[in-house]
mmCIF file of C-alpha atoms in Angstrom:
data_model
loop_
_atom_site.group_PDB
_atom_site.id
_atom_site.type_symbol
_atom_site.label_atom_id
_atom_site.label_comp_id
_atom_site.label_asym_id
_atom_site.label_seq_id
_atom_site.Cartn_x
_atom_site.Cartn_y
_atom_site.Cartn_z
ATOM 1 C CA MET A 1 -17.612 15.831 -14.957
ATOM 2 C CA THR A 2 -17.196 13.461 -12.031
ATOM 3 C CA SER A 3 -18.062 9.789 -12.118
ATOM 4 C CA PRO A 4 -21.161 8.874 -10.055
ATOM 5 C CA ARG A 5 -19.187 5.977 -8.645
ATOM 6 C CA ALA A 6 -17.043 8.401 -6.664
ATOM 7 C CA THR A 7 -19.300 8.002 -3.636
ATOM 8 C CA GLY A 8 -19.032 4.220 -3.485
ATOM 9 C CA LEU A 9 -17.514 2.558 -0.432
ATOM 10 C CA GLY A 10 -14.682 0.049 -0.553
ATOM 11 C CA VAL A 11 -14.666 -3.480 0.805
ATOM 12 C CA ASP A 12 -14.813 -3.886 4.599
ATOM 13 C CA LEU A 13 -11.299 -5.067 5.469
ATOM 14 C CA ARG A 14 -11.689 -5.158 9.245
ATOM 15 C CA PRO A 15 -11.985 -8.973 9.434
ATOM 16 C CA PHE A 16 -8.399 -9.158 8.170
ATOM 17 C CA ALA A 17 -7.283 -6.853 10.998
ATOM 18 C CA TRP A 18 -9.023 -9.115 13.517
ATOM 19 C CA LEU A 19 -7.209 -12.090 11.983
ATOM 20 C CA SER A 20 -3.912 -10.249 12.475
ATOM 21 C CA ILE A 21 -4.779 -9.468 16.118
ATOM 22 C CA ILE A 22 -5.605 -13.104 16.873
ATOM 23 C CA ALA A 23 -2.375 -14.263 15.212
ATOM 24 C CA ALA A 24 -0.349 -11.712 17.194
ATOM 25 C CA VAL A 25 -1.835 -12.841 20.535
ATOM 26 C CA ILE A 26 -1.105 -16.500 19.723
ATOM 27 C CA THR A 27 2.485 -15.878 18.594
ATOM 28 C CA ILE A 28 3.282 -13.612 21.572
ATOM 29 C CA ALA A 29 2.127 -16.337 23.951
ATOM 30 C CA LEU A 30 4.154 -18.991 22.116
ATOM 31 C CA LYS A 31 7.353 -16.935 21.789
ATOM 32 C CA ALA A 32 7.176 -15.664 25.374
ATOM 33 C CA ALA A 33 6.861 -19.262 26.531
ATOM 34 C CA ALA A 34 9.853 -20.255 24.401
ATOM 35 C CA TRP A 35 11.924 -17.379 25.826
ATOM 36 C CA ALA A 36 10.913 -18.243 29.415
ATOM 37 C CA MET A 37 11.941 -21.852 28.850
ATOM 38 C CA THR A 38 15.307 -21.146 27.198
ATOM 39 C CA GLY A 39 16.469 -17.728 28.422
ATOM 40 C CA SER A 40 17.477 -16.892 24.837
ATOM 41 C CA VAL A 41 17.712 -13.181 24.083
ATOM 42 C CA GLY A 42 17.176 -14.089 20.441
ATOM 43 C CA LEU A 43 13.789 -15.549 21.306
ATOM 44 C CA LEU A 44 13.079 -12.515 23.515
ATOM 45 C CA SER A 45 13.751 -10.213 20.544
ATOM 46 C CA ASP A 46 11.396 -12.278 18.413
ATOM 47 C CA ALA A 47 8.691 -12.015 21.081
ATOM 48 C CA ALA A 48 9.229 -8.239 21.244
ATOM 49 C CA GLU A 49 8.634 -7.945 17.510
ATOM 50 C CA SER A 50 5.411 -9.936 17.849
ATOM 51 C CA THR A 51 4.290 -7.468 20.547
ATOM 52 C CA VAL A 52 4.732 -4.720 17.964
ATOM 53 C CA ASN A 53 2.621 -6.837 15.608
ATOM 54 C CA LEU A 54 -0.203 -6.783 18.124
ATOM 55 C CA VAL A 55 -0.074 -3.014 18.619
ATOM 56 C CA ALA A 56 0.132 -2.504 14.850
ATOM 57 C CA ALA A 57 -2.839 -4.820 14.265
ATOM 58 C CA VAL A 58 -4.964 -2.869 16.759
ATOM 59 C CA VAL A 59 -3.973 0.405 15.076
ATOM 60 C CA ALA A 60 -4.778 -1.168 11.698
ATOM 61 C CA LEU A 61 -8.247 -2.128 12.935
ATOM 62 C CA ILE A 62 -8.874 1.457 14.051
ATOM 63 C CA ALA A 63 -7.579 2.860 10.749
ATOM 64 C CA LEU A 64 -9.676 0.477 8.658
ATOM 65 C CA THR A 65 -12.746 1.335 10.745
ATOM 66 C CA VAL A 66 -12.197 5.048 10.100
ATOM 67 C CA ALA A 67 -11.424 4.488 6.409
ATOM 68 C CA ALA A 68 -14.650 2.495 5.952
ATOM 69 C CA ARG A 69 -16.839 5.398 7.080
ATOM 70 C CA PRO A 70 -18.841 7.051 4.283
ATOM 71 C CA ALA A 71 -18.172 10.532 2.974
ATOM 72 C CA THR A 72 -19.650 13.452 4.919
ATOM 73 C CA GLU A 73 -20.042 17.191 4.393
ATOM 74 C CA ARG A 74 -16.670 17.642 6.092
ATOM 75 C CA PHE A 75 -14.893 14.701 4.424
ATOM 76 C CA LEU A 76 -16.350 14.782 0.928
ATOM 77 C CA TYR A 77 -13.925 12.143 -0.403
ATOM 78 C CA GLY A 78 -14.215 9.898 2.640
ATOM 79 C CA ARG A 79 -11.385 9.002 5.029
ATOM 80 C CA ALA A 80 -9.444 6.432 3.005
ATOM 81 C CA LYS A 81 -6.116 8.076 3.853
ATOM 82 C CA ALA A 82 -6.494 6.942 7.463
ATOM 83 C CA GLU A 83 -4.805 3.755 6.271
ATOM 84 C CA TYR A 84 -1.545 5.619 5.705
ATOM 85 C CA PHE A 85 -1.461 6.720 9.343
ATOM 86 C CA SER A 86 -1.725 3.075 10.351
ATOM 87 C CA ALA A 87 1.296 2.165 8.224
ATOM 88 C CA ALA A 88 3.247 5.105 9.674
ATOM 89 C CA VAL A 89 2.425 4.089 13.260
ATOM 90 C CA GLU A 90 3.469 0.521 12.498
ATOM 91 C CA GLY A 91 6.766 1.744 11.055
ATOM 92 C CA MET A 92 7.476 3.845 14.144
ATOM 93 C CA MET A 93 6.550 0.976 16.482
ATOM 94 C CA ILE A 94 9.063 -1.194 14.651
ATOM 95 C CA PHE A 95 11.796 1.317 15.530
ATOM 96 C CA VAL A 96 10.798 1.108 19.201
ATOM 97 C CA ALA A 97 11.043 -2.680 19.119
ATOM 98 C CA ALA A 98 14.372 -2.491 17.290
ATOM 99 C CA ALA A 99 15.826 -0.183 19.936
ATOM 100 C CA PHE A 100 14.767 -2.589 22.685
ATOM 101 C CA ILE A 101 16.238 -5.561 20.821
ATOM 102 C CA LEU A 102 19.554 -3.829 20.093
ATOM 103 C CA VAL A 103 20.054 -2.682 23.701
ATOM 104 C CA THR A 104 19.124 -6.105 25.076
ATOM 105 C CA SER A 105 21.413 -7.938 22.650
ATOM 106 C CA VAL A 106 24.417 -5.731 23.468
ATOM 107 C CA GLU A 107 23.872 -6.286 27.217
ATOM 108 C CA ARG A 108 23.651 -10.064 26.719
ATOM 109 C CA PHE A 109 26.743 -10.062 24.491
ATOM 110 C CA LEU A 110 28.718 -8.388 27.275
ATOM 111 C CA ASN A 111 27.239 -10.719 29.896
ATOM 112 C CA PRO A 112 26.503 -14.078 28.190
ATOM 113 C CA LYS A 113 24.337 -16.668 29.909
ATOM 114 C CA PRO A 114 23.849 -20.373 29.181
ATOM 115 C CA LEU A 115 20.676 -21.439 27.337
ATOM 116 C CA VAL A 116 18.447 -24.298 28.511
ATOM 117 C CA ASN A 117 15.551 -26.387 27.127
ATOM 118 C CA LEU A 118 16.468 -25.378 23.577
ATOM 119 C CA GLY A 119 14.721 -28.302 21.892
ATOM 120 C CA MET A 120 11.221 -27.513 23.143
ATOM 121 C CA GLY A 121 11.792 -23.769 22.754
ATOM 122 C CA LEU A 122 12.673 -24.166 19.088
ATOM 123 C CA VAL A 123 9.648 -26.388 18.442
ATOM 124 C CA ILE A 124 7.387 -23.684 19.893
ATOM 125 C CA LEU A 125 9.105 -21.083 17.702
ATOM 126 C CA VAL A 126 8.427 -23.168 14.582
ATOM 127 C CA VAL A 127 4.717 -23.373 15.443
ATOM 128 C CA ALA A 128 4.569 -19.581 15.933
ATOM 129 C CA SER A 129 6.314 -19.022 12.603
ATOM 130 C CA VAL A 130 3.809 -21.218 10.764
ATOM 131 C CA VAL A 131 0.942 -19.178 12.227
ATOM 132 C CA ASN A 132 2.607 -15.889 11.249
ATOM 133 C CA GLY A 133 3.496 -17.091 7.753
ATOM 134 C CA ALA A 134 -0.047 -18.244 6.975
ATOM 135 C CA VAL A 135 -1.604 -14.987 8.183
ATOM 136 C CA ALA A 136 1.038 -12.904 6.352
ATOM 137 C CA LEU A 137 0.154 -14.549 3.029
ATOM 138 C CA VAL A 138 -3.553 -13.881 3.602
ATOM 139 C CA LEU A 139 -2.919 -10.203 4.437
ATOM 140 C CA LEU A 140 -0.539 -9.619 1.509
ATOM 141 C CA ARG A 141 -2.975 -11.115 -0.989
ATOM 142 C CA ALA A 142 -5.917 -9.161 0.437
ATOM 143 C CA GLY A 143 -3.876 -5.951 0.509
ATOM 144 C CA LYS A 144 -2.901 -6.339 -3.143
ATOM 145 C CA ARG A 145 -6.421 -7.317 -4.208
ATOM 146 C CA HIS A 146 -8.120 -4.410 -2.436
ATOM 147 C CA GLY A 147 -5.347 -1.790 -2.695
ATOM 148 C CA SER A 148 -4.953 -1.509 1.087
ATOM 149 C CA ILE A 149 -1.609 -0.184 2.344
ATOM 150 C CA THR A 150 -2.647 -1.145 5.894
ATOM 151 C CA LEU A 151 -2.971 -4.833 5.034
ATOM 152 C CA ARG A 152 0.163 -4.769 2.889
ATOM 153 C CA ALA A 153 2.134 -3.154 5.730
ATOM 154 C CA ASP A 154 0.820 -5.652 8.261
ATOM 155 C CA GLY A 155 1.518 -8.538 5.903
ATOM 156 C CA LYS A 156 5.056 -7.348 5.192
ATOM 157 C CA HIS A 157 5.730 -6.967 8.899
ATOM 158 C CA LEU A 158 4.457 -10.477 9.646
ATOM 159 C CA MET A 159 6.526 -11.911 6.805
ATOM 160 C CA THR A 160 9.556 -10.093 8.203
ATOM 161 C CA ASP A 161 8.726 -11.684 11.536
ATOM 162 C CA VAL A 162 8.790 -15.111 9.865
ATOM 163 C CA ILE A 163 12.216 -14.384 8.366
ATOM 164 C CA THR A 164 13.370 -13.099 11.741
ATOM 165 C CA SER A 165 12.180 -16.272 13.442
ATOM 166 C CA ALA A 166 14.036 -18.378 10.870
ATOM 167 C CA GLY A 167 17.234 -16.491 11.693
ATOM 168 C CA VAL A 168 16.666 -16.876 15.422
ATOM 169 C CA LEU A 169 15.926 -20.561 14.923
ATOM 170 C CA ALA A 170 19.185 -21.074 13.035
ATOM 171 C CA GLY A 171 21.191 -19.002 15.508
ATOM 172 C CA VAL A 172 19.860 -20.684 18.636
ATOM 173 C CA GLY A 173 20.298 -24.051 16.970
ATOM 174 C CA LEU A 174 23.964 -23.214 16.334
ATOM 175 C CA VAL A 175 24.350 -22.203 19.969
ATOM 176 C CA ALA A 176 23.094 -25.650 20.951
ATOM 177 C CA LEU A 177 25.567 -27.307 18.569
ATOM 178 C CA THR A 178 28.639 -25.165 19.232
ATOM 179 C CA GLY A 179 28.098 -23.968 22.795
ATOM 180 C CA TRP A 180 29.114 -20.433 21.767
ATOM 181 C CA GLU A 181 26.726 -18.378 23.913
ATOM 182 C CA ARG A 182 27.560 -14.997 22.372
ATOM 183 C CA LEU A 183 26.091 -16.160 19.067
ATOM 184 C CA ASP A 184 22.601 -15.760 20.586
ATOM 185 C CA PRO A 185 22.883 -11.966 21.174
ATOM 186 C CA LEU A 186 24.598 -11.550 17.794
ATOM 187 C CA ILE A 187 21.537 -13.098 16.125
ATOM 188 C CA ALA A 188 19.291 -10.821 18.191
ATOM 189 C CA PHE A 189 21.288 -7.770 17.049
ATOM 190 C CA ALA A 190 20.888 -8.853 13.414
ATOM 191 C CA VAL A 191 17.135 -9.152 14.042
ATOM 192 C CA GLY A 192 17.056 -5.550 15.284
ATOM 193 C CA VAL A 193 18.876 -4.255 12.212
ATOM 194 C CA ASN A 194 16.580 -6.208 9.891
ATOM 195 C CA ILE A 195 13.367 -4.812 11.346
ATOM 196 C CA ILE A 196 14.784 -1.260 11.185
ATOM 197 C CA ILE A 197 15.014 -1.763 7.424
ATOM 198 C CA THR A 198 11.378 -2.942 7.381
ATOM 199 C CA GLY A 199 10.256 0.054 9.448
ATOM 200 C CA THR A 200 12.003 2.458 7.084
ATOM 201 C CA SER A 201 10.227 0.893 4.114
ATOM 202 C CA LEU A 202 6.814 1.164 5.784
ATOM 203 C CA LEU A 203 7.335 4.818 6.709
ATOM 204 C CA ALA A 204 8.446 5.662 3.169
ATOM 205 C CA GLU A 205 5.345 3.982 1.696
ATOM 206 C CA SER A 206 2.962 5.742 4.080
ATOM 207 C CA ILE A 207 4.539 9.153 3.420
ATOM 208 C CA SER A 208 4.340 8.690 -0.349
ATOM 209 C CA GLY A 209 0.644 7.832 0.009
ATOM 210 C CA LEU A 210 -0.071 10.945 2.076
ATOM 211 C CA LEU A 211 1.662 12.976 -0.647
ATOM 212 C CA ASP A 212 -0.812 11.710 -3.306
ATOM 213 C CA LYS A 213 1.358 9.124 -4.994
ATOM 214 C CA ALA A 214 0.355 8.267 -8.572
ATOM 215 C CA LEU A 215 -1.325 4.975 -9.388
ATOM 216 C CA PRO A 216 0.985 2.048 -10.187
ATOM 217 C CA GLU A 217 2.193 1.439 -13.750
ATOM 218 C CA GLU A 218 -0.222 -1.437 -14.377
ATOM 219 C CA ASP A 219 -3.165 0.866 -13.601
ATOM 220 C CA HIS A 220 -1.751 3.542 -15.904
ATOM 221 C CA ALA A 221 -1.468 0.926 -18.647
ATOM 222 C CA ALA A 222 -5.137 -0.041 -18.241
ATOM 223 C CA ILE A 223 -6.257 3.615 -18.372
ATOM 224 C CA THR A 224 -4.101 4.676 -21.323
ATOM 225 C CA GLU A 225 -5.144 1.618 -23.328
ATOM 226 C CA VAL A 226 -8.765 2.797 -23.150
ATOM 227 C CA LEU A 227 -7.836 6.394 -24.028
ATOM 228 C CA ARG A 228 -5.632 5.371 -26.973
ATOM 229 C CA ARG A 229 -8.369 3.116 -28.305
ATOM 230 C CA ARG A 230 -10.783 6.058 -28.263
ATOM 231 C CA THR A 231 -8.371 8.530 -29.845
ATOM 232 C CA ASP A 232 -9.210 9.225 -33.522
ATOM 233 C CA GLY A 233 -9.376 12.161 -35.883
ATOM 234 C CA THR A 234 -12.237 13.780 -33.960
ATOM 235 C CA VAL A 235 -11.509 13.071 -30.274
ATOM 236 C CA THR A 236 -8.243 13.037 -28.324
ATOM 237 C CA PHE A 237 -6.996 13.317 -24.726
ATOM 238 C CA HIS A 238 -4.241 14.928 -22.670
ATOM 239 C CA GLY A 239 -3.482 16.071 -19.112
ATOM 240 C CA LEU A 240 -3.918 12.644 -17.508
ATOM 241 C CA LEU A 241 -3.204 12.721 -13.748
ATOM 242 C CA THR A 242 -3.775 9.945 -11.210
ATOM 243 C CA ARG A 243 -3.543 9.426 -7.458
ATOM 244 C CA GLU A 244 -4.464 6.825 -4.861
ATOM 245 C CA ALA A 245 -5.845 7.121 -1.342
ATOM 246 C CA GLY A 246 -6.046 3.778 0.431
ATOM 247 C CA GLN A 247 -8.509 1.642 -1.511
ATOM 248 C CA GLN A 248 -9.654 4.603 -3.611
ATOM 249 C CA LYS A 249 -8.216 5.419 -7.044
ATOM 250 C CA PHE A 250 -8.644 8.752 -8.824
ATOM 251 C CA MET A 251 -7.883 10.087 -12.303
ATOM 252 C CA THR A 252 -8.449 13.339 -14.176
ATOM 253 C CA VAL A 253 -8.144 13.832 -17.934
ATOM 254 C CA HIS A 254 -8.959 16.481 -20.525
ATOM 255 C CA VAL A 255 -11.306 15.238 -23.284
ATOM 256 C CA LEU A 256 -11.001 17.203 -26.514
ATOM 257 C CA VAL A 257 -14.054 16.843 -28.773
ATOM 258 C CA PRO A 258 -15.251 18.469 -32.063
ATOM 259 C CA ASP A 259 -16.142 22.147 -31.704
ATOM 260 C CA GLU A 260 -19.635 21.632 -33.128
ATOM 261 C CA TRP A 261 -20.721 19.013 -30.582
ATOM 262 C CA THR A 262 -23.629 19.899 -28.320
ATOM 263 C CA VAL A 263 -23.437 19.630 -24.542
ATOM 264 C CA LYS A 264 -25.534 16.447 -24.750
ATOM 265 C CA GLN A 265 -23.188 14.870 -27.284
ATOM 266 C CA GLY A 266 -20.198 15.616 -25.060
ATOM 267 C CA HIS A 267 -22.006 14.319 -21.973
ATOM 268 C CA ASP A 268 -23.049 11.082 -23.672
ATOM 269 C CA TYR A 269 -19.528 10.495 -24.941
ATOM 270 C CA ILE A 270 -18.015 10.969 -21.472
ATOM 271 C CA GLU A 271 -20.615 8.663 -19.906
ATOM 272 C CA ASP A 272 -19.555 5.906 -22.305
ATOM 273 C CA LEU A 273 -15.878 6.671 -21.688
ATOM 274 C CA GLU A 274 -16.274 6.464 -17.912
ATOM 275 C CA GLU A 275 -18.136 3.180 -18.208
ATOM 276 C CA GLU A 276 -15.263 1.711 -20.232
ATOM 277 C CA LEU A 277 -12.676 3.029 -17.769
ATOM 278 C CA HIS A 278 -14.566 1.486 -14.849
ATOM 279 C CA GLU A 279 -14.639 -1.865 -16.628
ATOM 280 C CA ALA A 280 -10.875 -1.659 -17.171
ATOM 281 C CA LEU A 281 -10.158 -0.513 -13.597
ATOM 282 C CA PRO A 282 -12.995 -1.211 -11.103
ATOM 283 C CA GLY A 283 -13.390 1.305 -8.307
ATOM 284 C CA LEU A 284 -11.788 4.140 -10.288
ATOM 285 C CA THR A 285 -13.146 7.653 -9.695
ATOM 286 C CA VAL A 286 -13.008 9.567 -12.988
ATOM 287 C CA LEU A 287 -12.954 13.361 -13.328
ATOM 288 C CA THR A 288 -13.072 14.689 -16.901
ATOM 289 C CA HIS A 289 -12.673 18.165 -18.376
ATOM 290 C CA LEU A 290 -14.397 18.687 -21.739
ATOM 291 C CA GLU A 291 -12.718 21.052 -24.246
ATOM 292 C CA PRO A 292 -13.161 22.029 -27.932
ATOM 293 C CA ILE A 293 -10.480 20.318 -29.960
ATOM 294 C CA SER A 294 -9.655 23.244 -32.290
ATOM 295 C CA ASP A 295 -9.499 25.991 -29.654
ATOM 296 C CA PRO A 296 -5.843 26.962 -28.910
ATOM 297 C CA ALA A 297 -6.870 27.678 -25.300
ATOM 298 C CA SER A 298 -7.548 23.962 -24.881
ATOM 299 C CA TYR A 299 -3.805 23.367 -25.087
ATOM 300 C CA GLU A 300 -2.725 26.057 -22.634
ATOM 301 C CA ASP A 301 -3.817 24.313 -19.415
ATOM 302 C CA ILE A 302 -1.930 21.035 -19.760
ATOM 303 C CA PRO A 303 -0.234 20.059 -16.435
ATOM 304 C CA ALA A 304 3.551 20.225 -16.432
ATOM 305 C CA GLN A 305 3.639 16.598 -15.242
ATOM 306 C CA GLN A 306 1.194 14.188 -16.834
ATOM 307 C CA VAL A 307 0.923 10.499 -17.606
ATOM 308 C CA PRO A 308 1.889 9.862 -21.267
ATOM 309 C CA ILE A 309 -1.110 8.617 -23.221
ATOM 310 C CA HIS A 310 0.021 8.459 -26.838
ATOM 311 C CA GLY A 311 3.155 7.394 -28.652
ATOM 312 C CA ASP A 312 6.084 9.630 -29.613
ATOM 313 C CA ASP A 313 4.431 10.499 -32.948
ATOM 314 C CA HIS A 314 1.542 12.254 -31.196
ATOM 315 C CA ASP A 315 1.904 15.816 -29.873
ATOM 316 C CA PRO A 316 -0.706 16.395 -27.120
ATOM 317 C CA THR A 317 -0.096 20.175 -27.224
ATOM 318 C CA ARG A 318 -1.384 20.641 -30.773
ATOM 319 C CA PRO A 319 -4.740 19.933 -32.441
ATOM 320 C CA PRO A 320 -4.769 16.731 -34.546
ATOM 321 C CA GLN A 321 -5.496 18.616 -37.763
ATOM 322 C CA GLU A 322 -2.315 20.671 -37.360
ATOM 323 C CA GLN A 323 -0.244 17.531 -36.817
ATOM 324 C CA ALA A 324 -1.788 15.958 -39.918
ATOM 325 C CA GLY A 325 -0.759 18.998 -41.891
#
């Protein structure tokens, strides 16, 4: 049977996307001003990455708006996977920014130019980094709390931007101290390589989500603890599968009960089981398959890949009475 909580909607995460958009607009203005003042290609590369942040934040807002829509006759499980498209778009946008940064840095390395007004430019960059860092922490915490890949991707990107800015800050500062102008494009090139790594990570995470990635280990631990606690000489479980889709979490499991139980007894037991699972993992959608524990056919439909529930001394492919014998 399916849990009645399967139709519930997740938390509205769009305010976090708006926060990201506001932060992106502020940091673009600050970094563009710093670049215009100094002529540093390192600062230009940092501003380019912040432009990607803005595009990604707008895409995130659209994805979160779609994901928040309720289920319909066409989308019976809702549209939670829209979040993975947002992460994929953000990853691809990062590659575009990286290409721009790499080309610009190579051109500046071949044709170096003196930097000016470095002091004020670096102060502006520090202010922009503080804004990005604060918003990144908010997005990462919200993404972890609500299971949103969109917020996690946006938060990771902003945190990468902070690290990037720190590198640019150090590099441009060294240019001011040493007078070696080619150090500026070298720092910009390193920025481009670094955000390529970030983009690759975001694309990999979004693809794994679209391919129905299993729930994380800590969620498996919470589920199996409940199932092990309820396993005794009369009831056992096997065939546990899990998957996540944005904020939504799903699990299926076979529940093996005494042959003589009535339909009502089985239904009441599963209702109590689902209630306990929801307490252990809020927001979980539970799908159960009830089977007679002594029927050999109950052990012929176990998935080839399943989440281990019991210890090594328990064989989920045989009835408990046979194992006791």
